[in-house]
XYZ file of C-alpha atoms in Angstrom:
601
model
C 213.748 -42.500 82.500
C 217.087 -42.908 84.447
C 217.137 -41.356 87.975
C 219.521 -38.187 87.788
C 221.366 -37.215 90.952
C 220.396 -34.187 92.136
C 224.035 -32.962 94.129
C 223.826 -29.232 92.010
C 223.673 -27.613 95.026
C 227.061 -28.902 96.578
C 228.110 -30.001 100.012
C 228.088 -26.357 100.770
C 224.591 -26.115 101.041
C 224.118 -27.372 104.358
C 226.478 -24.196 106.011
C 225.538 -21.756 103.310
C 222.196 -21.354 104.740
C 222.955 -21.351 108.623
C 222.927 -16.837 108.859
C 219.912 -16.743 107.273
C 217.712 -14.057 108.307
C 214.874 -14.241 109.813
C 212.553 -13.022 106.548
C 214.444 -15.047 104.440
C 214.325 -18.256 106.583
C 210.345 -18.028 107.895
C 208.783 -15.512 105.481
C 210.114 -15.827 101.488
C 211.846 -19.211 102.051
C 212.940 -21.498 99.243
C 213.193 -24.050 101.401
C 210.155 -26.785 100.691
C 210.029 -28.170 104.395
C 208.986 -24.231 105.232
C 206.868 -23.778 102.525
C 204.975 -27.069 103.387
C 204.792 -25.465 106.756
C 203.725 -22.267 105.633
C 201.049 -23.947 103.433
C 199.893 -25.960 106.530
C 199.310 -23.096 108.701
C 197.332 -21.059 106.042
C 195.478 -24.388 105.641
C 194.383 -24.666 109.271
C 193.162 -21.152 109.179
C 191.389 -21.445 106.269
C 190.176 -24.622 108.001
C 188.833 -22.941 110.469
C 186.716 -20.275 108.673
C 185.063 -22.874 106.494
C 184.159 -24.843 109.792
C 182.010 -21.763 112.024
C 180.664 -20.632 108.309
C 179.891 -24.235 108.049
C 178.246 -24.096 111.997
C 176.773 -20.688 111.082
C 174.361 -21.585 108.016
C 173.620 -24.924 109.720
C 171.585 -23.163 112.665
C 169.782 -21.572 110.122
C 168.832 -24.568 108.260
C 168.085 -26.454 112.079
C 166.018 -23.407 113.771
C 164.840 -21.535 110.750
C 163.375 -17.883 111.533
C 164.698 -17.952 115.241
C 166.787 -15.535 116.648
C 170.234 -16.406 117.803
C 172.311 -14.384 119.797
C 175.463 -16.754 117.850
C 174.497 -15.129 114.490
C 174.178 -11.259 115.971
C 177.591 -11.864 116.827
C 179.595 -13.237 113.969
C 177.073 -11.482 111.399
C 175.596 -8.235 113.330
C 172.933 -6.451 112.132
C 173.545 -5.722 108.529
C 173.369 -9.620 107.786
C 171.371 -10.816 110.545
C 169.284 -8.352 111.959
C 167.630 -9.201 115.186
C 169.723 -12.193 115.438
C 167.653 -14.072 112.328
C 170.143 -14.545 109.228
C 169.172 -12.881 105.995
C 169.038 -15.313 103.030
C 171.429 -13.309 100.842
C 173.839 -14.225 103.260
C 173.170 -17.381 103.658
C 173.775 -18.312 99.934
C 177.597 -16.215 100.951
C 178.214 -18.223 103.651
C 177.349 -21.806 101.615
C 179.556 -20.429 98.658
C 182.115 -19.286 100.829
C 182.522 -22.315 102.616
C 182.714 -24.590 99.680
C 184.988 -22.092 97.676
C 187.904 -22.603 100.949
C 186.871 -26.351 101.516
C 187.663 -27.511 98.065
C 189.906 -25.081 96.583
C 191.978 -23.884 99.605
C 192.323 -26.541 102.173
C 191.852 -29.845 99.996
C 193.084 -28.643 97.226
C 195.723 -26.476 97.533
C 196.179 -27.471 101.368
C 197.041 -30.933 100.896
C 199.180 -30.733 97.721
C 200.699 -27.636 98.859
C 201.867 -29.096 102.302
C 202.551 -32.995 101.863
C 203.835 -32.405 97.633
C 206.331 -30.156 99.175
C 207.397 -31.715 102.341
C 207.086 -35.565 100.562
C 208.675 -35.468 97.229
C 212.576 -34.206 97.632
C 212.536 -36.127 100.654
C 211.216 -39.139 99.386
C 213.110 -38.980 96.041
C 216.611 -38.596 97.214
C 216.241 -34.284 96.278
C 218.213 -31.767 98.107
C 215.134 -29.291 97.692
C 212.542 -28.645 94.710
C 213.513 -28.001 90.965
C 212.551 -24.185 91.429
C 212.572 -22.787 94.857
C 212.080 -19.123 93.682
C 208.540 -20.894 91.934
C 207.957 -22.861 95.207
C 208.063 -19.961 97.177
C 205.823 -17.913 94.384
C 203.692 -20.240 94.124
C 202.895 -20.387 97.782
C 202.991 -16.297 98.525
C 200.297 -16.502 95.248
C 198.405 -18.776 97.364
C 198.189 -16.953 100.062
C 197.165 -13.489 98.466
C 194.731 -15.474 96.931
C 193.263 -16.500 100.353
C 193.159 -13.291 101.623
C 190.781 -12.224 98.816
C 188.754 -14.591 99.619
C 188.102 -13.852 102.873
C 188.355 -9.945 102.522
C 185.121 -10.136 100.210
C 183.155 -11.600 103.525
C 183.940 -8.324 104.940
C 182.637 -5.927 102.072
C 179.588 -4.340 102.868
C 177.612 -6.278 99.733
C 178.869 -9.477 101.081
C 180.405 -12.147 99.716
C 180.051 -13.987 96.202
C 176.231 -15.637 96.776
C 176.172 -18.362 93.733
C 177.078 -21.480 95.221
C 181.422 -22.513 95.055
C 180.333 -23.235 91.426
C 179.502 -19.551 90.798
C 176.977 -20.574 87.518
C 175.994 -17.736 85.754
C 173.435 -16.192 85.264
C 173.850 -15.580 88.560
C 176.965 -14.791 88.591
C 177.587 -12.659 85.625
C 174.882 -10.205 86.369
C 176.110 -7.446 88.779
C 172.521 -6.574 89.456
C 170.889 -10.031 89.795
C 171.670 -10.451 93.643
C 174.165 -8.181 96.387
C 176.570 -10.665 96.112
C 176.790 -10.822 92.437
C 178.769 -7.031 93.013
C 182.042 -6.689 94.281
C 182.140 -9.607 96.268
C 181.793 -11.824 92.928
C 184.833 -9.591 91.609
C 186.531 -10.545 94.847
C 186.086 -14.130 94.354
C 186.969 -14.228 90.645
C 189.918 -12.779 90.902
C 191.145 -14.620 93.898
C 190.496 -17.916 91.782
C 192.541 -16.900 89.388
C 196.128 -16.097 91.160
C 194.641 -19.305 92.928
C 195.134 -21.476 89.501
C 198.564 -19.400 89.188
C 200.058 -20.796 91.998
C 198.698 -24.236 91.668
C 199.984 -24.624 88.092
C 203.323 -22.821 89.129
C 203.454 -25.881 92.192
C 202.149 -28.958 89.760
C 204.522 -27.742 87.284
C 207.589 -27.685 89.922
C 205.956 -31.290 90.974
C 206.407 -32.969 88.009
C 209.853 -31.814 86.839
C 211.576 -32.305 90.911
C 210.200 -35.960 89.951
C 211.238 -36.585 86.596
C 214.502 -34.747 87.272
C 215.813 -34.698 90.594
C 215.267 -38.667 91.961
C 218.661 -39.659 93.644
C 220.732 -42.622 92.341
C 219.087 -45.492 92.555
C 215.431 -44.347 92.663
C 213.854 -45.740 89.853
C 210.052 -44.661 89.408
C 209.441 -48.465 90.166
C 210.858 -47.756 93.435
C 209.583 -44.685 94.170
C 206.877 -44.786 97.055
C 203.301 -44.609 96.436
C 203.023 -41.008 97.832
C 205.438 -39.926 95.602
C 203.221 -41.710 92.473
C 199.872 -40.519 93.995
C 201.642 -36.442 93.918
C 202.858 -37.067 90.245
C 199.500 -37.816 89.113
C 198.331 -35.327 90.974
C 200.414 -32.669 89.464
C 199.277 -33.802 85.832
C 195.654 -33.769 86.482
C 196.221 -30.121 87.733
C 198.478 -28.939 85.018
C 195.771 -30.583 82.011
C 192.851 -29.311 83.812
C 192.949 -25.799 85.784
C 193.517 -23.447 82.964
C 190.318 -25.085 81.701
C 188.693 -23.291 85.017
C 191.048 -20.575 83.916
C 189.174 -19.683 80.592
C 185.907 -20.534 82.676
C 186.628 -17.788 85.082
C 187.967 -14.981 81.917
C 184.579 -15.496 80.380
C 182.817 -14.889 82.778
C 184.311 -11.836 83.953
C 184.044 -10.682 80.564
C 180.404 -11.267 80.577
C 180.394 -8.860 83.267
C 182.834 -5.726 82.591
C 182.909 -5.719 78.560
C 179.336 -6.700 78.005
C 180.132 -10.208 75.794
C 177.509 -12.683 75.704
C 179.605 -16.280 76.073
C 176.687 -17.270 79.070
C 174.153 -14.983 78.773
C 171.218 -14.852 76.608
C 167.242 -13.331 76.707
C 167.715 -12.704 80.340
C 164.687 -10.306 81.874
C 166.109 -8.219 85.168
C 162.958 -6.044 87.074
C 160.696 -5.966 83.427
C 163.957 -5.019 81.315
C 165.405 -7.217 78.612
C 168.570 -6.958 78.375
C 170.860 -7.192 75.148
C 172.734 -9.996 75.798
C 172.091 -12.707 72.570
C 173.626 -16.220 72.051
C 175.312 -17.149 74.754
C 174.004 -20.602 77.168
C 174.896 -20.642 80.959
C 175.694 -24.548 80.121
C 178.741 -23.662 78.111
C 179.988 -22.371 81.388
C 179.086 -25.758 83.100
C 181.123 -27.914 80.676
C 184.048 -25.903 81.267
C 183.534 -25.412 85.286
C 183.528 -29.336 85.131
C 186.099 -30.203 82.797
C 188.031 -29.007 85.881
C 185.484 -29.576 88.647
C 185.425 -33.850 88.172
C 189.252 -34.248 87.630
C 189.492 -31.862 91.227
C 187.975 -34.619 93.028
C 190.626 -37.032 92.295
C 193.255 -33.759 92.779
C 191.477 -33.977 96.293
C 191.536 -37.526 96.918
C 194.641 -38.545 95.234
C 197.019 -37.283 97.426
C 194.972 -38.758 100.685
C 194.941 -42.031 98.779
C 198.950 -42.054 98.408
C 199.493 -40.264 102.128
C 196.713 -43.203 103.141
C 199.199 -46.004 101.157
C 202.040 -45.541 103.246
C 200.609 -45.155 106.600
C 198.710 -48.456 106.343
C 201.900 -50.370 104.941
C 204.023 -48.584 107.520
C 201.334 -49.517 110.556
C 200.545 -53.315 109.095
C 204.123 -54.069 108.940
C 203.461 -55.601 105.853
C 204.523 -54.769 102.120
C 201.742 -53.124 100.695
C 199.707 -55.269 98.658
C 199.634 -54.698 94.774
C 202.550 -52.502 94.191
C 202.241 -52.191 90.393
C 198.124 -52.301 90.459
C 198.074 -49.260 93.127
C 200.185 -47.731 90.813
C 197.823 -48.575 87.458
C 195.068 -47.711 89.144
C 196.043 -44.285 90.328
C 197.265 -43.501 86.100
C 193.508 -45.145 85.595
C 191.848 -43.027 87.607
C 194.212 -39.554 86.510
C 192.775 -40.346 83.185
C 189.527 -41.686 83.587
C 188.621 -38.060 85.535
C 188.656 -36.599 82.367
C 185.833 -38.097 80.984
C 183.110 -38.238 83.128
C 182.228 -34.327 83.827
C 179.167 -34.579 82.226
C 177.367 -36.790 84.334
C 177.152 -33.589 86.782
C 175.162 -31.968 84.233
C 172.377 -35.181 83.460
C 169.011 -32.530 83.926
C 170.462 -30.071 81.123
C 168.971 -31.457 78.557
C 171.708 -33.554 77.130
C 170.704 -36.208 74.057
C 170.091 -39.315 76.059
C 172.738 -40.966 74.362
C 175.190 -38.646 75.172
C 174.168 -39.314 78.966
C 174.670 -42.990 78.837
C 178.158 -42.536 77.902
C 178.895 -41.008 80.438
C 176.643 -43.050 82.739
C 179.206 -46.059 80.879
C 182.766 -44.191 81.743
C 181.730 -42.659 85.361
C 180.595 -46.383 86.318
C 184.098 -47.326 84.532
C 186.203 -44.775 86.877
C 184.811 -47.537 90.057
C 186.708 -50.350 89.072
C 190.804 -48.292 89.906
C 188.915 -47.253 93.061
C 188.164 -50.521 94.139
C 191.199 -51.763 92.997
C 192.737 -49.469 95.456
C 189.754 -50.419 98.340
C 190.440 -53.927 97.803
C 194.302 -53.349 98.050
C 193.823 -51.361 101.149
C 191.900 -54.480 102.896
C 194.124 -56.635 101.559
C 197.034 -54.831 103.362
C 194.847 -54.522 106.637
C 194.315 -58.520 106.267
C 196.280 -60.779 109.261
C 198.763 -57.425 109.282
C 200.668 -56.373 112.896
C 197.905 -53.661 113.173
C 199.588 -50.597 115.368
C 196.496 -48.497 115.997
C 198.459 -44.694 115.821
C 196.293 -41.586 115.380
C 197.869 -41.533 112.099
C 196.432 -45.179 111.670
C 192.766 -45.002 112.625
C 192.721 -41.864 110.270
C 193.862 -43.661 107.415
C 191.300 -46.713 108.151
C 188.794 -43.569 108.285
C 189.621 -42.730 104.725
C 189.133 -46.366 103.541
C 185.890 -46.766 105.370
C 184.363 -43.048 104.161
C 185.798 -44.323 100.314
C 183.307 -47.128 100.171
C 180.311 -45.432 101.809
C 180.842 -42.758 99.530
C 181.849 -44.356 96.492
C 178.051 -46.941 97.304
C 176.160 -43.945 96.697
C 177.974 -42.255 93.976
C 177.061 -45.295 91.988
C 173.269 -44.109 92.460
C 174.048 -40.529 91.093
C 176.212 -42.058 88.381
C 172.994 -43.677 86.912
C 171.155 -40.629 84.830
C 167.823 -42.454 85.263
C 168.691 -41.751 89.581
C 170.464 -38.998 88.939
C 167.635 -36.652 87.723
C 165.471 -37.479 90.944
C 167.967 -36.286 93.426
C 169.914 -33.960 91.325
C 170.828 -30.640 93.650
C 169.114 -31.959 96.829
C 170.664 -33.315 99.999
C 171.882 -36.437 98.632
C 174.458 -35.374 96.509
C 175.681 -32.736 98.912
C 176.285 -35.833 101.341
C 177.570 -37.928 98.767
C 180.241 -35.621 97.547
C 180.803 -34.651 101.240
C 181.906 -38.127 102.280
C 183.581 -39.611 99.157
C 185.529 -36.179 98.641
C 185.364 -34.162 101.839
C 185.719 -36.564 104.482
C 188.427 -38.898 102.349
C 190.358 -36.119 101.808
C 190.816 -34.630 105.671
C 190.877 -38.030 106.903
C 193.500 -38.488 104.467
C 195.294 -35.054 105.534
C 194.937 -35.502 108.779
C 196.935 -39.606 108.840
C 199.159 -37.340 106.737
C 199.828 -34.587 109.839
C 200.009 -37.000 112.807
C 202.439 -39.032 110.326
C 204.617 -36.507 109.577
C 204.328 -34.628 112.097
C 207.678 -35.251 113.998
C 208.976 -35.128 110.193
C 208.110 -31.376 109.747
C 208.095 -30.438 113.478
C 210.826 -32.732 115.446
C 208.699 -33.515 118.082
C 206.020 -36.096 118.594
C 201.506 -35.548 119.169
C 199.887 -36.448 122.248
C 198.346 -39.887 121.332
C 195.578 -39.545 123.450
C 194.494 -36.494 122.620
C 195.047 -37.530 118.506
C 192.562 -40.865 119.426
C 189.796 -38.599 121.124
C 190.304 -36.053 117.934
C 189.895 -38.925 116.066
C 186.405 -40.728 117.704
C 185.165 -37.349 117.847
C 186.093 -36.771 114.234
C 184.531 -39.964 112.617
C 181.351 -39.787 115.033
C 180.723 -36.211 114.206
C 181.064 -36.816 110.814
C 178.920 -39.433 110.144
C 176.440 -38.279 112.184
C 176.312 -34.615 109.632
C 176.527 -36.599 106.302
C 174.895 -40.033 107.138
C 171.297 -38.649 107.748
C 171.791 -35.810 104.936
C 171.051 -39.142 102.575
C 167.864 -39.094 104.190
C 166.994 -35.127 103.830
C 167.843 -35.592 100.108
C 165.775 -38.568 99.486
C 162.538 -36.607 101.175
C 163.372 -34.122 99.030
C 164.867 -31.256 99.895
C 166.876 -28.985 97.580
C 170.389 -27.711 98.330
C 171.053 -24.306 98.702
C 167.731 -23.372 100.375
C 167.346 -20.881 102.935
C 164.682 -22.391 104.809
C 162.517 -25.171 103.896
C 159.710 -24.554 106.166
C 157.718 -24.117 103.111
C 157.527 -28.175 102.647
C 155.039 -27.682 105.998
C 152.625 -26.720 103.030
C 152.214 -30.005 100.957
C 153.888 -32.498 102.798
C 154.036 -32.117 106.255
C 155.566 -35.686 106.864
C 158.731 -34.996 104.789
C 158.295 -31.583 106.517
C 158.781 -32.875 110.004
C 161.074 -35.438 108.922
C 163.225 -32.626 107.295
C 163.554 -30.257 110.341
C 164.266 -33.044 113.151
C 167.045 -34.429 110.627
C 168.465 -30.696 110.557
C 168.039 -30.199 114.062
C 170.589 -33.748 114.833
C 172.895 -32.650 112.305
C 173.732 -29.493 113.567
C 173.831 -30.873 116.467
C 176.420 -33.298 115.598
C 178.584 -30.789 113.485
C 178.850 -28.356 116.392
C 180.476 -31.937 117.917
C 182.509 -32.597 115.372
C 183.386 -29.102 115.602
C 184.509 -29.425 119.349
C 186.759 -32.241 118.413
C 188.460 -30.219 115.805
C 189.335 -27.843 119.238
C 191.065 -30.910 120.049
C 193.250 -31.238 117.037
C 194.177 -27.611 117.257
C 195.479 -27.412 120.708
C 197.536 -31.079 120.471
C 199.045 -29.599 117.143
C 200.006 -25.844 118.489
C 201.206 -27.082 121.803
C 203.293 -30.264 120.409
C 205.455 -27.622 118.107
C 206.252 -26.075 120.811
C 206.362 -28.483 123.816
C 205.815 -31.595 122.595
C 208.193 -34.927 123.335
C 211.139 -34.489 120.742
C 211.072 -37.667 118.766
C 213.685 -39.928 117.331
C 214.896 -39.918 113.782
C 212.370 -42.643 112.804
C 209.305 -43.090 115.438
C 207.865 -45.233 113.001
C 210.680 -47.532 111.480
C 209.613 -46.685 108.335
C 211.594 -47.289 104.945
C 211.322 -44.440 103.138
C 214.129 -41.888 102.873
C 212.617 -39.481 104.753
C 213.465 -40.729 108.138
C 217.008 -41.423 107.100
C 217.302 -37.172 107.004
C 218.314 -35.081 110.495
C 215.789 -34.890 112.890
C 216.991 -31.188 113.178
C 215.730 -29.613 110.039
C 219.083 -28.923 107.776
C 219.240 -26.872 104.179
C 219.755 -29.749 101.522
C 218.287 -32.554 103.778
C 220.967 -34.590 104.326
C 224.634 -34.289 105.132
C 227.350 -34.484 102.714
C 226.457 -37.528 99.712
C 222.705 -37.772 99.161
C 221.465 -41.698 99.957
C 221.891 -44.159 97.652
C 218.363 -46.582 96.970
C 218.511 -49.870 97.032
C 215.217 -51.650 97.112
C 211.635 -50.392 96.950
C 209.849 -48.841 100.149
C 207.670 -51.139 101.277
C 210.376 -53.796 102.952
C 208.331 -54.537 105.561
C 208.987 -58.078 108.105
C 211.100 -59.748 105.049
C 211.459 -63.731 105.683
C 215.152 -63.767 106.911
C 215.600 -60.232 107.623
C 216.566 -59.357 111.342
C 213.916 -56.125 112.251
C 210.552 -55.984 110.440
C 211.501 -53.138 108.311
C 214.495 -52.318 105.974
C 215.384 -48.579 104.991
C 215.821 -47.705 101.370
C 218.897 -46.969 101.350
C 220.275 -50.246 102.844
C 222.170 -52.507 100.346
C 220.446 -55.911 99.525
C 222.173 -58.740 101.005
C 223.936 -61.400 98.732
C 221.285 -63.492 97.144
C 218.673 -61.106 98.695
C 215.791 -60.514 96.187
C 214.447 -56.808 95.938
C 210.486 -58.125 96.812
């Protein structure tokens, strides 16, 4: 498809824009460098609350039955009476925390901020195709993260099935406290959630099939750019799968259908529910829950691309495979959601097929591990915050990606399906990638969005602390699966009863790994007062701190309506110009001409 020129706004913009008011300039903006803004700010907040839930259920699991004056505190005595958490609550502070980590940080946190801030920029766009849906989309957003958190709040607590809310847990108002309102709560915050996720993907995907400035083939667009696209698509194809998930079940519960529920016995009563199976509801949560992963970690993987090529000095390696592999993996993701669902009684055959395509789904990824390396290799390594963050995501990739070759395997699978291992599996290869990935992205871009420049220092100790802490949480959590240990459980003191080896071995593994989050914890202090101070007193920084090629840095370092002054840039060459034999600096900006005779790379 030809580039279009995207110049319907007019010279005009810049000035028309300069009296804007206050609420139309912070508040309903159409403007994507505030929305990306806005997006990161309600994603450090929401940050934040999944962290201490995160700290709060891990001192249960490391001094079970102790009192702690830490829980009286945040929990009082409705949830945590005498200081000792009540298990209800612990099951709403698990499914809490994984509801905000994947959904509203990594999901819509790092699309929402970098798709927003990224693609006009990098494409040569005045703005987005819609900014009225832009600006929907994130207002939808945030009303949806408000529900969330109001239903920790609610006297019947929070939604208490696990972030994967199976039924029939979950579609029985009476089966558990949380299973009441707060279920309601989260329900219907998941599904103005998918609203304004499909209302963003869909602005995605037309602003890059539409609005690339002259000159900016998609050959030539940069990897971050690609890695968004794909993004977009995967989230468009897959979330209103979740969508009809979620209407189900809430049907199940408030007109009395039976789509999951069938002979279920509540306190000696049979109820009338006939014909329904709770693993319909799994196919359907997974048809969207596998391709999220690679929503997750696609958008770290592009952010991850052009820091390492930027901080190697070098082009990055494997253009057109890094591409392939990220349209491998975008459609690979949609076949391999069964192989979460092994110990339901699939046929066997029906298993190895999908033992066959999530073993398949490795070979893009290590395409793009091998390309990363490759880029690394005999490069002019500058070791930013940004940097050692990206390196992060490549190392946490592999470790990840080694075990989830164990869990891919049905005949492994079914021995450590829904114990520790898998939580630390899918913790590393998704979790960790993901913020390491969003947090290259922030120090990055930071002077982008902001105009002003991180304390290094500070960004390496947030980093050490980071990687440390992090490994030290998921690395021995292998270990607490592999003895045994099932997620989800309130206290596994019970083990002390049959084997008191993997009982011991159990509780000092909990005991480090609390320890180590409430360190990992402390460096995410760090982060937080670097980031808040830098907007407002940090160094101002030059139009390109990085001498980058990407159009980005060719924009005002004072944030302007329309990005860039009068014509928009013309492109030239692809973005990864980086010390070209002959050329006189190491890098070469888009939108510079190519020199007589001068090949493009």
């Amino acid at each position: 498809m030809a580039a279009l020129t995207h110049d319907t706004n007019g010279h005009h913009e810049a000035h028309a824009h300069e009296d804007e008011g206050f609420v139309s300039k912070y508040i309903f903006s159409y403007d994507h460098k505030m929305i990306s803004k806005q997006y990161l700010i309600t994603a450090i907040f929401m940050g934040i609350v999944a962290m201490m839930l995160s700290i709060l259920f891990r001192i249960q699991l490391a001094w079970p039955g102790e009192s702690s004056d830490f829980l009286s505190m945040f929990l009082g005595e409705r949830w945590a009476p005498g200081g000792i958490m009540k298990e209800n609550m612990y099951l709403g502070l698990v499914t809490i925390h994984g509801t905000i980590m994947v959904f509203f940080l990594l999901t819509g946190g790092l699309s929402g901020i970098f798709s927003n801030l990224l693609i006009p920029f990098q494409i040569g766009a005045r703005d987005m195709a819609s900014g009225f849906m832009n600006m929907l989309s994130y207002w939808l957003f945030f009303i949806s993260s408000i529900i969330m958190l109001t239903s920790l709040f609610i006297e019947t607590g929070p939604a208490m099935g696990g972030w994967t809310i199976y039924p029939p847990l979950s579609a029985l108002p009476q089966a558990i406290e949380g299973s009441g309102l707060g279920m309601i709560l989260w329900l219907s915050s998941m599904a103005i959630f998918i609203a304004s996720s499909l209302m963003g993907s869909l602005n995605y995907i037309v602003t890059v099939l539409n609005l690339r400035t002259k000159g900016m083939t998609m050959s030539r667009m940069p990897l971050t750019v690609w890695a968004f696209f794909i993004t977009a698509i995967i989230g468009v194809l897959s979330f209103p799968v979740l969508l009809s998930a979620v209407l189900l079940l809430t049907m199940d519960r408030v007109l009395g259908t039976s789509f999951y529920l069938s002979d279920i016995i509540i306190n000696g009563e049979m109820l009338e529910n006939h014909g329904g199976s709770p693993v319909l509801y799994q196919h359907l949560f997974w048809f969207l829950g596998h391709p999220e992963v690679y929503i997750v970690l696609l958008p770290a993987l592009g952010l991850s691309s052009e820091v390492i090529s930027t901080n190697s000095r070098k082009p990055i390696f494997g253009y057109r495979a890094m591409i392939g592999s990220l349209i491998a993996i975008g459609f690979l993701s949609f076949i391999v959601w069964a192989h979460h669902m092994f110990v339901t009684g699939m046929n066997p055959f029906l298993g190895s097929v999908f033992v066959f395509t999530t073993l398949l789904i490795t070979i893009p990824s290590a395409v793009k591990v091998f390309n990363y390396l490759t880029t690394l290799w005999k490069g002019s390594l500058i070791f930013t915050p940004a940097m050692l963050f990206a390196v992060g995501l490549v190392s946490s990739f592999i470790t990840g990606g080694v075990t989830g070759i164990i869990l891919a395997d049905s005949a492994l699978d079914i021995m450590v399906h829904d114990t520790y291992f898998v939580v630390a599996h899918f913790h590393v290869v998704m979790g960790l990638s993901a913020v390491f990935g969003m947090f290259a992205g922030v120090y990055h871009w930071f002077p982008r969005m902001y105009g002003r420049m991180l304390n290094t220092r500070l960004g390496y100790l947030h980093f050490w602390m980071t990687i440390i802490g992090a490994y030290g949480v998921f690395f021995p959590m292998h270990f607490v699966g592999i003895a045994g240990a099932p997620r989800r459980y309130y206290d596994n003191s019970v083990f002390n009863e049959f084997d008191t080896v993997a009982h011991d071995m159990i509780f000092d593994l909990n005991v480090i790994i609390t320890y180590f989050a409430i360190f990992a914890a402390i460096g995410q202090g760090v982060f937080l007062f670097n980031f808040f101070y830098s907007v407002f007193r940090g160094p101002k920084s030059v139009q390109n701190p990085w001498k980058s090629n990407t159009l980005e840095w060719t924009s005002p370092v004072e944030p302007i309506h329309g990005n860039w002054h009068g014509e928009l840039p013309t492109v030239h060459r692809w973005p990864y110009d980086y010390s070209k034999p002959g050329a006189e600096d190491d890098f070469i900006p888009q939108n510079v001409p190519l020199k007589d005779g001068e090949e493009e790379h």
